Backbone as JSON Lines, residues from 0, in Angstrom:
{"i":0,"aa":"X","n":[-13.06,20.32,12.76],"ca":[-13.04,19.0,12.15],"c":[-13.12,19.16,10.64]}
{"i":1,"aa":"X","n":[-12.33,18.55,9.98],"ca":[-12.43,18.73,8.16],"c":[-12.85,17.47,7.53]}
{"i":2,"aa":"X","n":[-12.99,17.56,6.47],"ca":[-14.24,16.83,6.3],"c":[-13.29,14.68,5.83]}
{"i":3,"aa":"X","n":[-12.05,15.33,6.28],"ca":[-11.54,13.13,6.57],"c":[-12.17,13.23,7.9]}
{"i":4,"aa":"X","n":[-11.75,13.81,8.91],"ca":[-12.5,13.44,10.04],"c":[-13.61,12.75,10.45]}
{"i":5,"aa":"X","n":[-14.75,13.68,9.49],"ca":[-16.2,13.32,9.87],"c":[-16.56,11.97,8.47]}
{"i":6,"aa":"X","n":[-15.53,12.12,7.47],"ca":[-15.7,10.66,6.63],"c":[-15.14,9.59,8.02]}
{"i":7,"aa":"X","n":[-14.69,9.36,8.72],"ca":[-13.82,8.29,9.23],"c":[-14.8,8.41,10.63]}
{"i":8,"aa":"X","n":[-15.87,9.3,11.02],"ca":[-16.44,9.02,12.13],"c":[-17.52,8.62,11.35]}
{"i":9,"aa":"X","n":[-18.11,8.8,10.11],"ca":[-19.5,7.89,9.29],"c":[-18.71,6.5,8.79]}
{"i":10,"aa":"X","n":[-17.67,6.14,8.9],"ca":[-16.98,5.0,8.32],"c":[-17.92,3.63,9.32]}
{"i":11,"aa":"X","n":[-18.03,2.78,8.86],"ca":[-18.76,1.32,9.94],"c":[-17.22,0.84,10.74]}
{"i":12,"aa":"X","n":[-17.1,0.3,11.7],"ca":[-15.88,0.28,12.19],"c":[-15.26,-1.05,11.67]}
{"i":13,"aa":"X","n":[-15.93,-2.15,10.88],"ca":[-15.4,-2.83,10.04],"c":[-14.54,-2.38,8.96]}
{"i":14,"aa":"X","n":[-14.81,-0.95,8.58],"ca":[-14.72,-0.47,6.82],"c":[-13.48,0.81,7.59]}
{"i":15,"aa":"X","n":[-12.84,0.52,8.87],"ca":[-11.95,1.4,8.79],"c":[-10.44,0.98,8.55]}
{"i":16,"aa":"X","n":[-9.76,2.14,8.67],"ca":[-8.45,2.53,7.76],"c":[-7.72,0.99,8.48]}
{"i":17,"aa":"X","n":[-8.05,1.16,9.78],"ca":[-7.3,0.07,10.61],"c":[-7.38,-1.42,10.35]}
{"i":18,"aa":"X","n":[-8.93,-1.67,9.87],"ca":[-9.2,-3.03,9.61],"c":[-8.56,-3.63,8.75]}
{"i":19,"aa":"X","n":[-9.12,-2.42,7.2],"ca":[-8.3,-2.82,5.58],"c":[-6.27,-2.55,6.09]}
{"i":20,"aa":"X","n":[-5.83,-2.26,6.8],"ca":[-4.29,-2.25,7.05],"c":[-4.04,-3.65,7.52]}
{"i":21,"aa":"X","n":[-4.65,-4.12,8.1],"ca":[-4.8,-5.54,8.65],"c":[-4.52,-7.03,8.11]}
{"i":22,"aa":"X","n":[-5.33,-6.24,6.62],"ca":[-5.53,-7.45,5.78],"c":[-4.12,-7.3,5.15]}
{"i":23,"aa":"X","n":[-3.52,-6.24,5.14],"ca":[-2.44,-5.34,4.3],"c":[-1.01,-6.39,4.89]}
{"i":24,"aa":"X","n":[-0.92,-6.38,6.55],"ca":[-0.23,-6.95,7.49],"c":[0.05,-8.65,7.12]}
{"i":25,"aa":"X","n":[-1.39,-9.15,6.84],"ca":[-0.94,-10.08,6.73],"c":[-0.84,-10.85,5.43]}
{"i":26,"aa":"X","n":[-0.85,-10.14,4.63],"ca":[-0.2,-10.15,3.27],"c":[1.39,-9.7,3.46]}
{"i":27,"aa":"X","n":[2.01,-9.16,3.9],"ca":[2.99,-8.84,4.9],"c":[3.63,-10.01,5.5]}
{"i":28,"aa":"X","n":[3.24,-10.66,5.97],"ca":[3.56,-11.89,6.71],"c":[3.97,-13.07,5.58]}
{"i":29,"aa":"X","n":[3.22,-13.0,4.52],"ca":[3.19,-14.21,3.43],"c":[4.62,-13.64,3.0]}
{"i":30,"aa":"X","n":[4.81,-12.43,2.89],"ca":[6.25,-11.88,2.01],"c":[7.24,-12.67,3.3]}
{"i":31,"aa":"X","n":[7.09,-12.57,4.36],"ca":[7.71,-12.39,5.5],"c":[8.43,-14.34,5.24]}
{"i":32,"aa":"X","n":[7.34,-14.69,5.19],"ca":[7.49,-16.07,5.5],"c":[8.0,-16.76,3.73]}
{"i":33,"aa":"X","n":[7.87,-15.81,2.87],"ca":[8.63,-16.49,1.58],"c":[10.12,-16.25,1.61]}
{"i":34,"aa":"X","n":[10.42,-15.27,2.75],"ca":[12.2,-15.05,2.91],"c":[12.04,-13.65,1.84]}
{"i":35,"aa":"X","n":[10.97,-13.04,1.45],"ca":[11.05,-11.55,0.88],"c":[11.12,-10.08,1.97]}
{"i":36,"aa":"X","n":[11.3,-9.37,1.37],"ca":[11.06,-8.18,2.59],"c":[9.59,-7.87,2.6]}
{"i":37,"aa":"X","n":[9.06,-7.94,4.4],"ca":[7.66,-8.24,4.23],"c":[7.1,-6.43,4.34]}
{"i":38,"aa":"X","n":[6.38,-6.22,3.01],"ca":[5.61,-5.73,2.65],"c":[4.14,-6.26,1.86]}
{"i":39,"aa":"X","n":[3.15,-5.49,2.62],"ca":[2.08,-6.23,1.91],"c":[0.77,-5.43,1.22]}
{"i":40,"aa":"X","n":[0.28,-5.51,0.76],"ca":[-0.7,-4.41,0.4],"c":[-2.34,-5.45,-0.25]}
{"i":41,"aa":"X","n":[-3.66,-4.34,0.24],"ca":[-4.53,-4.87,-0.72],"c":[-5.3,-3.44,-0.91]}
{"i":42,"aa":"X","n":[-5.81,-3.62,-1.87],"ca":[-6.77,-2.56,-2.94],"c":[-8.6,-2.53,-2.43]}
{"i":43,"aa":"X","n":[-8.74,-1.51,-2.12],"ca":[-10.68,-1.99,-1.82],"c":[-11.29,-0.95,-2.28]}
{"i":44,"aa":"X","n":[-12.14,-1.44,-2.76],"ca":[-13.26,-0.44,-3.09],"c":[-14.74,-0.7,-2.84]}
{"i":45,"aa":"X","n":[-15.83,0.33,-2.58],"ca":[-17.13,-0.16,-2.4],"c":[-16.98,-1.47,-1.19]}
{"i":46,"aa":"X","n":[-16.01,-1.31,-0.35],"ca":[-16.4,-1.97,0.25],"c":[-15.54,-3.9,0.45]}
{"i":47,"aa":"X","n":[-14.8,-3.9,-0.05],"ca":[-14.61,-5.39,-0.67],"c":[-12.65,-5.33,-1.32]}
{"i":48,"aa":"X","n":[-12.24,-6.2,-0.88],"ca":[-11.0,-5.97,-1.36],"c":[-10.76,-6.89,-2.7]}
{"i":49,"aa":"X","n":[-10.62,-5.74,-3.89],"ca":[-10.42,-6.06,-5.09],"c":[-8.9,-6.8,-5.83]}
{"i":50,"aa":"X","n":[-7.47,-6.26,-4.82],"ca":[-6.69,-6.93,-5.01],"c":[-5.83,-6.75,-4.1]}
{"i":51,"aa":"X","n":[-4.72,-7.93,-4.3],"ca":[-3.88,-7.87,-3.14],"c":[-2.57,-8.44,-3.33]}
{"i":52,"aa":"X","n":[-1.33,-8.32,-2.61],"ca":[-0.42,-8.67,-2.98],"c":[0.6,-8.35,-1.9]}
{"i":53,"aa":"X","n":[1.74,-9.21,-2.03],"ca":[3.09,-9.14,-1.18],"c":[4.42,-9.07,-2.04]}
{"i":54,"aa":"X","n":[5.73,-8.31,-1.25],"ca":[6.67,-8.35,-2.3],"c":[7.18,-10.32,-3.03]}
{"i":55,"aa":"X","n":[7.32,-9.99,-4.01],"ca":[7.48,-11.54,-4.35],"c":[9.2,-11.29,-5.3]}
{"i":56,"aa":"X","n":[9.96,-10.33,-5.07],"ca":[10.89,-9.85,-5.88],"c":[12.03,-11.51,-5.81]}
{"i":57,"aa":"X","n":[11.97,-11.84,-4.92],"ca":[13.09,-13.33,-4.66],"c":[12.52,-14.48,-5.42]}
{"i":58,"aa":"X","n":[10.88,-14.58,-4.86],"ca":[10.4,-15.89,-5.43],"c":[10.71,-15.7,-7.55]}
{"i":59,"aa":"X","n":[10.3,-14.37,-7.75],"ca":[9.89,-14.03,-8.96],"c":[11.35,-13.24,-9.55]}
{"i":60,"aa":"X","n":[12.52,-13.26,-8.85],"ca":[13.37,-12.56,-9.57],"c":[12.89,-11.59,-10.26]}
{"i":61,"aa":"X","n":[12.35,-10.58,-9.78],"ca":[11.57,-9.34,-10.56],"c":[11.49,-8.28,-9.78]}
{"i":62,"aa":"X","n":[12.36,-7.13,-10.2],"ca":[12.37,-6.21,-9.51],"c":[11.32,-5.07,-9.44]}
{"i":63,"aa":"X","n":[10.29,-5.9,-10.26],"ca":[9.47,-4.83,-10.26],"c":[7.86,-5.6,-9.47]}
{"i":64,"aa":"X","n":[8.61,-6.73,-9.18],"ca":[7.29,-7.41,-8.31],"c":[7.35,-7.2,-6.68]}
{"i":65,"aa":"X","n":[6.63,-5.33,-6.02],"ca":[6.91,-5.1,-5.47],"c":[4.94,-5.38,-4.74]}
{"i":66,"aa":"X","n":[4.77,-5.41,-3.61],"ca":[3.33,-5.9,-2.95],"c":[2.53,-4.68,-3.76]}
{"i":67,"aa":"X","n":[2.33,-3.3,-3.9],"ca":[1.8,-2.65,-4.26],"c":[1.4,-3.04,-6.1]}
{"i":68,"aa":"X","n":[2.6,-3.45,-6.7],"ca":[2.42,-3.47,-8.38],"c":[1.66,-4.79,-8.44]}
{"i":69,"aa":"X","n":[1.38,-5.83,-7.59],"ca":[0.6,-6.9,-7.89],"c":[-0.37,-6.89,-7.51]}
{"i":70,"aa":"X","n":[-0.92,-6.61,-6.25],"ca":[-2.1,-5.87,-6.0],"c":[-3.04,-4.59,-7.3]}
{"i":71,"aa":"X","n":[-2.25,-4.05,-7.52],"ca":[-2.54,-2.77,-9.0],"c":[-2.93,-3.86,-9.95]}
{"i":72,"aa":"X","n":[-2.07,-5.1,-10.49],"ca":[-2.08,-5.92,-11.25],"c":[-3.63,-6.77,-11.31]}
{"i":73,"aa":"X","n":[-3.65,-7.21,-9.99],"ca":[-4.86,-8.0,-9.67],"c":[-6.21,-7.24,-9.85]}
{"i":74,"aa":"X","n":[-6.34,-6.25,-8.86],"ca":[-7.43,-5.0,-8.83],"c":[-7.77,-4.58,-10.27]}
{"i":75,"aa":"X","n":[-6.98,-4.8,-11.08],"ca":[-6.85,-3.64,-12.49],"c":[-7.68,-5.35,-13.3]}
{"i":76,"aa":"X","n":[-7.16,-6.61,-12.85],"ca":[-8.25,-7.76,-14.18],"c":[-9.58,-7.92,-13.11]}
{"i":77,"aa":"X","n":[-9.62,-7.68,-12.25],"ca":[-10.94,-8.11,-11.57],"c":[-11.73,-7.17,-11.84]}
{"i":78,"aa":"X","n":[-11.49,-5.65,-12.01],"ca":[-12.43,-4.9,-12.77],"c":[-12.33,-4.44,-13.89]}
{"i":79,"aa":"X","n":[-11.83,-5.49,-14.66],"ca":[-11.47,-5.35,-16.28],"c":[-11.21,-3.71,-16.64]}
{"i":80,"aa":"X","n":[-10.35,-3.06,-15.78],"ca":[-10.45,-1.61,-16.26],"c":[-8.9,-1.46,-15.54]}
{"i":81,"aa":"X","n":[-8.09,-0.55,-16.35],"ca":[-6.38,0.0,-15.76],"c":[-7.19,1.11,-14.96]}
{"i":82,"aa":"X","n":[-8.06,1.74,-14.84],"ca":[-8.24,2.51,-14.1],"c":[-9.5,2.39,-12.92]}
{"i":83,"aa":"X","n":[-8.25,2.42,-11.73],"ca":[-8.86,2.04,-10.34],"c":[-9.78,3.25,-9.73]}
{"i":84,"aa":"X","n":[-9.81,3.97,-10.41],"ca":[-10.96,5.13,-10.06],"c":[-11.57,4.6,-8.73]}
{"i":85,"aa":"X","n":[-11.47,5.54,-7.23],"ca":[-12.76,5.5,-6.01],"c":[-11.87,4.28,-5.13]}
{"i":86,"aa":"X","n":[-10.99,3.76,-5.55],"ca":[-10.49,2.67,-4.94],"c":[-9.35,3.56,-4.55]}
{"i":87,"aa":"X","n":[-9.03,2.61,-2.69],"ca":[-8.25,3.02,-1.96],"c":[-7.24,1.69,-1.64]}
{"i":88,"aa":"X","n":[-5.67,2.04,-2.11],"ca":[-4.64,1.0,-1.88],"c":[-4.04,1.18,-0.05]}
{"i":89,"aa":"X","n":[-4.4,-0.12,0.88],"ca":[-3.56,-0.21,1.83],"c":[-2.19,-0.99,2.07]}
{"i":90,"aa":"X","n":[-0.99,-0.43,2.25],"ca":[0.25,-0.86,2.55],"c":[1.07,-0.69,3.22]}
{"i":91,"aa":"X","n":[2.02,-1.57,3.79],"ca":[2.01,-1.83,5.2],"c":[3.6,-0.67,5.37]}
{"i":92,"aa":"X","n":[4.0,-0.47,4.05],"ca":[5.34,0.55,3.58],"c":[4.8,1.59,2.68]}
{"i":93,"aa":"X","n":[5.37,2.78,2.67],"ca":[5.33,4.02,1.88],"c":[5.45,3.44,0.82]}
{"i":94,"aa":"X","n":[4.97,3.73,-0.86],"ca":[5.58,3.36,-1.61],"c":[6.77,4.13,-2.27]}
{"i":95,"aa":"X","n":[8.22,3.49,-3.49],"ca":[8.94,3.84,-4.32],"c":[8.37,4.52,-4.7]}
{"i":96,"aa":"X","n":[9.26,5.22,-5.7],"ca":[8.9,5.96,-6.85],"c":[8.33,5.19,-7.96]}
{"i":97,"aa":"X","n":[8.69,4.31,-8.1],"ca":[8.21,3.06,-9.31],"c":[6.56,2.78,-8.72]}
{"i":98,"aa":"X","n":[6.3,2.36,-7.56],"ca":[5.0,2.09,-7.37],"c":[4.24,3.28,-7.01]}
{"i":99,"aa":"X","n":[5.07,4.58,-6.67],"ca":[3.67,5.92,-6.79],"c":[3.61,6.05,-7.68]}
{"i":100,"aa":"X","n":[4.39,5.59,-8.88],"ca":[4.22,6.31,-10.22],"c":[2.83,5.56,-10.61]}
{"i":101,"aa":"X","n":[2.96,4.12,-10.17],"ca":[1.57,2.95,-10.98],"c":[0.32,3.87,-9.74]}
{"i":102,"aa":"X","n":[0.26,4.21,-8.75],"ca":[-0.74,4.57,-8.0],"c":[-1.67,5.74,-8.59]}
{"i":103,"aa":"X","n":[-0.15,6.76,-9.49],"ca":[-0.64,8.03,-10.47],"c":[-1.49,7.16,-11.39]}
{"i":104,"aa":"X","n":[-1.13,6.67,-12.18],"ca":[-0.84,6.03,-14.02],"c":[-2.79,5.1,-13.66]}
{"i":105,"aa":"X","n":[-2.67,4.69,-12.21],"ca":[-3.95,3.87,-12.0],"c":[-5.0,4.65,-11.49]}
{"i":106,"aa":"X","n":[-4.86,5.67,-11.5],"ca":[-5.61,6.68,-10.88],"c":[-6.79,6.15,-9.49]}
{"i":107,"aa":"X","n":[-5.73,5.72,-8.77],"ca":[-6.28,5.32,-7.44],"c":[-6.56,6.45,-6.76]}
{"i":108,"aa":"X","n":[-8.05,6.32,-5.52],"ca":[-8.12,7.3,-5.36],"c":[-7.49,8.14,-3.94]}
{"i":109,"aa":"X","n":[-6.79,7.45,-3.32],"ca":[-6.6,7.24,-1.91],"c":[-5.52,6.26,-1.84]}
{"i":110,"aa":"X","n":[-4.47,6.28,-0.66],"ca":[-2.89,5.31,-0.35],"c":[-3.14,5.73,1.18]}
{"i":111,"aa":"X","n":[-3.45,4.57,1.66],"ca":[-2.9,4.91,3.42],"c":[-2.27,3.51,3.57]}
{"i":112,"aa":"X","n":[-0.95,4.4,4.24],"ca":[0.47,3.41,4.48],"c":[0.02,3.55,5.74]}
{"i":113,"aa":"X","n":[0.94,2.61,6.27],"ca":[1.84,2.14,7.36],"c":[2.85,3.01,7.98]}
{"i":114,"aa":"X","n":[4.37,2.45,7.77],"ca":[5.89,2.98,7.75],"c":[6.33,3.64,6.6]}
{"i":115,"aa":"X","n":[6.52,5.25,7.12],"ca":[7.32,6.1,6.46],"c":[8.4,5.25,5.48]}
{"i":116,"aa":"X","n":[9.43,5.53,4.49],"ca":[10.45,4.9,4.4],"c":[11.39,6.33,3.97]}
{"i":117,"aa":"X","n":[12.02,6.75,4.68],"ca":[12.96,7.71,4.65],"c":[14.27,7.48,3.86]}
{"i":118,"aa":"X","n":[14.57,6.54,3.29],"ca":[15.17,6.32,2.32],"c":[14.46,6.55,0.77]}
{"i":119,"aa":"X","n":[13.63,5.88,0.84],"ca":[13.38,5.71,-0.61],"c":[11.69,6.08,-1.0]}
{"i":120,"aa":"X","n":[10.41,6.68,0.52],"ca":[9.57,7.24,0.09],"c":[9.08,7.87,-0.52]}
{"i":121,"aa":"X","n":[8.38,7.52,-2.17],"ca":[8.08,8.44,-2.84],"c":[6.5,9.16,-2.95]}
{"i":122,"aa":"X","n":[5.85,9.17,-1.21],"ca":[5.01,9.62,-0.93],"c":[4.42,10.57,-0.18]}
{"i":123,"aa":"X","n":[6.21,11.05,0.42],"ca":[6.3,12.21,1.19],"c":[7.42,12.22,2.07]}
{"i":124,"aa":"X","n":[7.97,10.9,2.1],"ca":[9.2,11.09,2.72],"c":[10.07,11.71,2.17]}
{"i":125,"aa":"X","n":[10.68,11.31,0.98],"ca":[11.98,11.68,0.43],"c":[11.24,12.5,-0.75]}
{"i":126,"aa":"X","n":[10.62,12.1,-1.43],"ca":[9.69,12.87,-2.71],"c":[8.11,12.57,-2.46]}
{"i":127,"aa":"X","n":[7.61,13.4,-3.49],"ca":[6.13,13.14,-3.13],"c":[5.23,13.18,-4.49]}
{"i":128,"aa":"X","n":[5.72,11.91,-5.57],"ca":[5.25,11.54,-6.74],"c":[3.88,11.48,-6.83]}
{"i":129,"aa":"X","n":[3.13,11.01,-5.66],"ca":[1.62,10.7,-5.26],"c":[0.82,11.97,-5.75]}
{"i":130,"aa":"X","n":[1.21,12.87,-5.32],"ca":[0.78,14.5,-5.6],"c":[1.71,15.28,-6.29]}
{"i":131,"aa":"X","n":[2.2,15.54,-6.82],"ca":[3.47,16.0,-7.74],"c":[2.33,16.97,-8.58]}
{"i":132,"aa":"X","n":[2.37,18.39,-8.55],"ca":[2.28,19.23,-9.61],"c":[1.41,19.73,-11.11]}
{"i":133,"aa":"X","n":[3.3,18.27,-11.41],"ca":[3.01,18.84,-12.8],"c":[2.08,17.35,-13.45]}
{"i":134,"aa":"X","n":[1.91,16.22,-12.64],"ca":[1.12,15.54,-13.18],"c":[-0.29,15.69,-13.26]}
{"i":135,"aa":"X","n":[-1.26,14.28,-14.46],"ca":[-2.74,14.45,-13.94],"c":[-3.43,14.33,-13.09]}
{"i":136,"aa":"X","n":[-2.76,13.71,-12.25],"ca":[-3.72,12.7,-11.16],"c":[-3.06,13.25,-10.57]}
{"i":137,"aa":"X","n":[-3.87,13.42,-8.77],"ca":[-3.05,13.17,-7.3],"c":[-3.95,11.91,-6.66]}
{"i":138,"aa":"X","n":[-3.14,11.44,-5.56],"ca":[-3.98,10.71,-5.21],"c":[-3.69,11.11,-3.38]}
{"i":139,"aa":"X","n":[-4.94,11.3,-2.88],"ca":[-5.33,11.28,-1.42],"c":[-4.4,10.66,-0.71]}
{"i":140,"aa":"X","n":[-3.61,10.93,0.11],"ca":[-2.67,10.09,1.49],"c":[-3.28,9.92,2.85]}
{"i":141,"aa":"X","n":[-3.09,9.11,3.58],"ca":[-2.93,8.9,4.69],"c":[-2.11,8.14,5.42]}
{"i":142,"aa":"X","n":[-1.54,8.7,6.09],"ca":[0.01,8.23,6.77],"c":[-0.05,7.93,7.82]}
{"i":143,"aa":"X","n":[0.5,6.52,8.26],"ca":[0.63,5.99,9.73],"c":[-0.42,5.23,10.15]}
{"i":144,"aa":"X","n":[-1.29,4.47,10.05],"ca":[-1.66,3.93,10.21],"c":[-1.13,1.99,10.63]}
{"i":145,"aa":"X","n":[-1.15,2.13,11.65],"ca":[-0.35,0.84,11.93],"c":[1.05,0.84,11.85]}
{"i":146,"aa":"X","n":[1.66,1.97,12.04],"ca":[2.93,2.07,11.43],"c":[3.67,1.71,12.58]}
{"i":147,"aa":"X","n":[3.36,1.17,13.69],"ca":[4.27,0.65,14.61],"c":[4.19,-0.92,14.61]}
{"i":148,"aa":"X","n":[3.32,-1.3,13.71],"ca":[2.89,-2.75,13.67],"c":[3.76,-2.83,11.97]}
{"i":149,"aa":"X","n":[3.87,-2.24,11.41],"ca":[4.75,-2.06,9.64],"c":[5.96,-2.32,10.2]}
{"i":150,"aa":"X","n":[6.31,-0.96,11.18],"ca":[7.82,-0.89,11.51],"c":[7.9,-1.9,11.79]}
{"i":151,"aa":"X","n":[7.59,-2.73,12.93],"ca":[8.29,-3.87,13.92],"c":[8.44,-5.02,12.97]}
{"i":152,"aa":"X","n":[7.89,-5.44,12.03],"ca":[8.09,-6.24,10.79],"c":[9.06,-6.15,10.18]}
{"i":153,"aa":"X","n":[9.09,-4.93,9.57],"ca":[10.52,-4.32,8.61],"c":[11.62,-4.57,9.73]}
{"i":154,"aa":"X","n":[11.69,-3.95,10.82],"ca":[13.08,-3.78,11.6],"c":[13.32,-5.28,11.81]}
{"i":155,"aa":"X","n":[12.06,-6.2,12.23],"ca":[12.82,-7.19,12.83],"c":[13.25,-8.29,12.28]}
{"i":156,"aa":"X","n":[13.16,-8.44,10.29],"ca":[13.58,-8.49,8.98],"c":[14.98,-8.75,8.95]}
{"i":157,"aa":"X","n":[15.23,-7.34,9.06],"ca":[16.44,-7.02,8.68],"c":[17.34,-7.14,9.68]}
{"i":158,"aa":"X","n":[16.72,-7.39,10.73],"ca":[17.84,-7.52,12.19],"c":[18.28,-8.76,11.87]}
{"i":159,"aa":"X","n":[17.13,-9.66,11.26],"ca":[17.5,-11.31,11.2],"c":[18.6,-11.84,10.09]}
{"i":160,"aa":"X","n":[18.3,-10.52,8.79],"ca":[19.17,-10.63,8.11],"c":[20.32,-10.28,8.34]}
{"i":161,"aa":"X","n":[20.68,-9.69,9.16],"ca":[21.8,-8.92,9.19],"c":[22.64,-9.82,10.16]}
{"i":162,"aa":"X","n":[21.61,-10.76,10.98],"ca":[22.72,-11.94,11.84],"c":[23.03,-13.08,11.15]}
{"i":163,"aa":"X","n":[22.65,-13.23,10.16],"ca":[22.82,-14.14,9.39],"c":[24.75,-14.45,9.0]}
């Protein structure tokens, strides 16, 4: 057993990976139901979710208003600090390269996704910006979590779009 293991068997079963994905989901749903692609994410730390957010790229014509960068956005004025130090981001999709880069830049300490995105994952699918090298920061992963409850969202999205 290494030592996530025995963190996640001292975890309270309120304060696990599964619960905070939850809240992630249905932030997910709000994207879902604005006609965005539903991705959703919230930020917690100590216990308490500091920020949160869904893609809003349609409502907001903004390609950079992706669920992860508004959540970062929110989390980052509620503790008057750009740096999310000890705080762990949940989302219901891998992030871009654009939003692992803010996960580096915020020095979050921890990302547990959902759904892989094999297109455009820049957290281990396709690249792996999260931990990259030559930067300062890495930040902790955990992958899959709910990711059959992420997937079935995303797929059944785009099925709708696509009959359109």
């Amino acid at each position: 057993m290494d030592g996530h293991d025995l963190e996640d068997l001292l975890r309270p079963p309120g304060n696990s990976h599964e619960h905070w994905m939850r809240y992630a989901l249905r932030e997910a749903e709000a994207a879902l139901e604005a006609g965005d692609v539903p991705v959703g994410a919230v930020i917690v730390k100590d216990g308490r979710i500091i920020g949160r957010g869904h893609n809003q790229r349609e409502l907001l014509k903004d390609p950079t208003a992706h669920a992860e960068m508004i959540a970062i956005t929110q989390a980052a004025a509620e503790l008057e600090n750009w740096r999310l130090s000890g705080a762990t981001l949940y989302v219901t999709l891998e992030p871009c390269p654009m939003c692992a880069g803010a996960l580096v830049n915020a020095r979050l300490k921890r990302l547990v996704y959902g759904a892989g995105d094999p297109r455009a994952g820049a957290c281990g699918s396709v690249m792996n910006v999260a931990q990259d090298e030559h930067l300062n920061h890495h930040v902790e992963i955990v992958l899959g979590v709910l990711a059959e409850e992420s997937s079935a969202m995303l797929a059944d999205f785009f099925r709708r779009r696509r009959g359109r």
